Amino acid sequence: MFDVLIIGGGVSGMSCALVLGSAHKKTFVQDKKVGIIAHQKTSSLQEAIFYNAYGVPSGKLGSELLTESVEHLKELYPHVTQIEGEKVMKVSGEFPNFTVTTNKNSYQAKAIVVAIGYSNTFDIDGLTDYVEPHKKAIAEKQRIQLKNNDHKVADGIYVAGTLAGWRSQLAIAAGSGAAVATDILTLWNNGISSQSHDSIKK
């Protein structure tokens, strides 16, 4: 049973996983099990190149960022379970007992974070009732989002990135994933605001 299972290995999903992974030394996180279904085939980063993203070298390819983020997570936070080569087909159940079914396996999770793109081909059974037209995208592109209030779709269901209604920009997507992670950390900390920061100070 995962305490949280992230669906999607793009910017927002990986950002969420990295923040949650970095908090593992906090007492209220030590017994938590975090997983990410790192499906990246349809990520918009596959065709991206960056010149205007804070902290990213000019000319960096999005495809490189995808590969490096997986390795980064594995190296620094191996306690975060990475599930690769699987696509989510269905989400069933309710908080705190969800079943996430992929094309190969099924997983139990207390909470889920949906962090995949905003294409109108979205077809995860059990979540389609939450789909609505994207409020910030160009109407002609027919993008979609999941109905949410500050990233929360329903009890135990969160959404991040463009699917949460944000515009397609690397920094925005990363911040959205981090925001969801801090909300989850706060929940685990009995509602007391909590974040995870790295520091050169001891």
Coordinates of C-alpha atoms in Angstrom, one line a residue:
M1 CA 0.0 0.0 0.0
F2 CA 1.4 3.3 -1.1
D3 CA 0.7 6.4 1.1
V4 CA 0.8 8.3 -2.1
L5 CA 1.2 7.2 -5.7
I6 CA 2.0 9.7 -8.4
I7 CA 0.8 9.1 -11.9
G8 CA 3.1 10.7 -14.5
G9 CA 6.8 11.2 -14.8
G10 CA 6.9 14.6 -16.4
V11 CA 7.9 17.9 -14.8
S12 CA 5.1 18.2 -12.3
G13 CA 5.1 14.5 -11.3
M14 CA 8.8 14.3 -10.8
S15 CA 8.8 17.6 -8.9
C16 CA 6.2 16.2 -6.6
A17 CA 8.3 13.0 -6.1
L18 CA 11.5 14.9 -5.5
V19 CA 10.0 17.1 -2.8
L20 CA 8.3 14.1 -1.1
G21 CA 11.5 12.1 -1.4
S22 CA 13.6 14.8 0.1
A23 CA 11.4 14.9 3.3
H24 CA 12.2 11.3 4.3
K25 CA 14.1 12.3 7.4
K26 CA 11.1 14.1 8.9
T27 CA 9.6 12.0 11.7
F28 CA 6.1 12.2 10.2
V29 CA 7.4 11.0 6.8
Q30 CA 9.7 8.1 7.8
D31 CA 7.0 5.4 7.6
K32 CA 5.4 6.8 4.5
K33 CA 5.6 4.9 1.2
V34 CA 5.8 7.0 -2.0
G35 CA 5.7 5.7 -5.5
I36 CA 5.6 7.2 -9.0
I37 CA 4.4 5.6 -12.2
A38 CA 7.0 7.3 -14.4
H39 CA 5.3 7.1 -17.8
Q40 CA 7.1 9.7 -20.0
K41 CA 6.3 8.7 -23.6
T42 CA 3.7 11.4 -24.2
S43 CA 5.3 14.1 -22.2
S44 CA 5.5 17.5 -24.0
L45 CA 9.1 17.6 -22.9
Q46 CA 10.0 15.0 -25.5
E47 CA 10.0 17.8 -28.2
A48 CA 11.1 20.8 -26.0
I49 CA 14.2 22.8 -25.8
F50 CA 14.8 25.4 -23.1
Y51 CA 16.3 28.9 -23.2
N52 CA 14.1 30.7 -20.7
A53 CA 13.8 28.3 -17.7
Y54 CA 15.3 29.3 -14.4
G55 CA 18.2 27.1 -13.4
V56 CA 18.2 25.1 -16.7
P57 CA 21.2 25.6 -19.0
S58 CA 20.4 27.4 -22.2
G59 CA 19.6 25.0 -25.1
K60 CA 18.8 22.1 -22.7
L61 CA 16.6 19.4 -24.4
G62 CA 13.4 18.4 -22.6
S63 CA 14.1 14.8 -23.4
E64 CA 17.4 15.1 -21.5
L65 CA 15.6 16.5 -18.5
L66 CA 13.2 13.6 -18.5
T67 CA 16.0 11.0 -18.4
E68 CA 18.0 13.0 -15.9
S69 CA 15.1 13.4 -13.6
V70 CA 14.6 9.7 -13.4
E71 CA 18.2 9.1 -12.5
H72 CA 18.2 12.1 -10.1
L73 CA 15.3 10.5 -8.2
K74 CA 16.9 7.1 -8.2
E75 CA 20.2 8.4 -6.9
L76 CA 19.1 10.7 -4.2
Y77 CA 15.9 9.2 -3.0
P78 CA 15.9 5.4 -3.8
H79 CA 13.2 4.9 -1.2
V80 CA 10.7 6.4 -3.7
T81 CA 9.5 3.5 -5.8
Q82 CA 9.7 4.1 -9.5
I83 CA 7.4 2.1 -11.7
E84 CA 8.5 2.3 -15.3
G85 CA 7.0 1.1 -18.6
E86 CA 3.4 1.1 -17.4
K87 CA 0.4 3.2 -18.3
V88 CA -2.5 3.8 -15.9
M89 CA -5.9 2.6 -17.3
K90 CA -8.2 2.9 -14.3
V91 CA -8.5 4.4 -10.8
S92 CA -11.1 2.9 -8.5
G93 CA -12.1 3.1 -4.8
E94 CA -12.1 6.1 -2.5
F95 CA -9.9 7.7 0.1
P96 CA -8.0 6.1 1.8
N97 CA -8.1 2.9 -0.3
F98 CA -7.6 3.4 -4.1
T99 CA -6.7 0.8 -6.6
V100 CA -4.6 2.0 -9.5
T101 CA -4.7 -0.4 -12.5
T102 CA -2.1 -0.2 -15.2
N103 CA -1.7 -2.2 -18.4
K104 CA 0.4 -4.6 -16.5
N105 CA -0.4 -4.5 -12.7
S106 CA -2.5 -3.0 -10.0
Y107 CA -1.4 -1.0 -7.0
Q108 CA -3.1 0.1 -3.7
A109 CA -2.7 3.7 -2.6
K110 CA -4.2 5.9 0.2
A111 CA -3.8 8.9 -2.1
I112 CA -3.0 9.6 -5.7
V113 CA -1.5 12.6 -7.6
V114 CA -2.5 12.8 -11.3
A115 CA 0.3 14.6 -13.1
I116 CA -0.1 13.8 -16.8
G117 CA -0.6 16.2 -19.7
Y118 CA -3.8 18.1 -20.7
S119 CA -4.6 16.3 -24.0
N120 CA -8.2 15.7 -24.7
T121 CA -7.3 12.0 -25.2
F122 CA -7.3 11.6 -21.3
D123 CA -9.0 8.3 -20.7
I124 CA -8.2 7.0 -17.2
D125 CA -11.4 5.2 -16.2
G126 CA -12.7 6.4 -12.9
L127 CA -11.4 10.0 -13.3
T128 CA -13.2 11.1 -16.5
D129 CA -16.2 12.5 -14.6
Y130 CA -13.8 15.2 -13.3
V131 CA -12.8 16.3 -16.8
E132 CA -13.7 19.8 -18.0
P133 CA -12.4 22.2 -20.7
H134 CA -9.1 23.8 -19.8
K135 CA -9.7 27.3 -18.5
K136 CA -6.4 28.9 -19.7
A137 CA -5.6 27.1 -22.9
I138 CA -6.5 28.3 -26.4
A139 CA -10.0 26.9 -27.0
E140 CA -9.1 25.6 -30.5
K141 CA -6.6 23.2 -29.0
Q142 CA -9.4 21.5 -27.0
R143 CA -7.2 21.0 -23.9
I144 CA -8.8 19.6 -20.7
Q145 CA -8.2 19.8 -17.0
L146 CA -9.6 18.0 -13.9
K147 CA -12.0 20.0 -11.7
N148 CA -10.0 20.9 -8.6
N149 CA -9.7 23.4 -5.8
D150 CA -6.1 24.4 -5.4
H151 CA -4.9 21.0 -6.8
K152 CA -7.4 18.9 -4.8
V153 CA -9.9 17.0 -6.9
A154 CA -11.5 15.0 -4.1
D155 CA -10.4 13.4 -0.9
G156 CA -7.2 11.6 -1.6
I157 CA -7.0 12.7 -5.3
Y158 CA -4.7 15.6 -6.3
V159 CA -3.8 16.9 -9.8
A160 CA -0.7 18.8 -10.8
G161 CA 0.6 20.7 -13.8
T162 CA -1.4 21.5 -17.0
L163 CA -4.0 19.0 -16.0
A164 CA -4.6 21.1 -12.9
G165 CA -5.5 24.1 -15.1
W166 CA -2.1 25.7 -15.3
R167 CA -0.4 26.9 -18.5
S168 CA 2.3 24.9 -20.2
Q169 CA 5.5 26.3 -18.8
L170 CA 8.3 24.2 -17.2
A171 CA 8.6 26.5 -14.1
I172 CA 4.9 26.5 -13.6
A173 CA 4.6 22.7 -13.8
A174 CA 7.5 22.2 -11.4
G175 CA 5.9 24.6 -8.9
S176 CA 2.6 22.9 -9.2
G177 CA 4.1 19.5 -8.4
A178 CA 6.0 21.0 -5.5
A179 CA 2.8 22.7 -4.2
V180 CA 1.0 19.3 -4.2
A181 CA 3.9 17.7 -2.3
T182 CA 3.9 20.4 0.4
D183 CA 0.1 20.0 0.8
I184 CA 0.6 16.3 1.3
L185 CA 3.5 16.9 3.8
T186 CA 1.2 19.3 5.7
L187 CA -1.5 16.7 5.8
W188 CA 0.9 14.0 7.1
N189 CA 2.0 16.6 9.7
N190 CA -1.5 16.8 11.2
G191 CA -2.3 20.0 9.3
I192 CA 0.8 21.9 10.5
S193 CA 2.4 23.7 7.5
S194 CA 5.4 21.7 6.3
Q195 CA 7.9 22.0 3.5
S196 CA 11.2 20.3 2.6
H197 CA 14.2 22.6 2.0
D198 CA 17.8 21.6 1.3
S199 CA 20.4 23.8 3.0
I200 CA 24.2 24.1 3.2
K201 CA 23.8 24.8 6.9
K202 CA 24.1 21.9 9.3

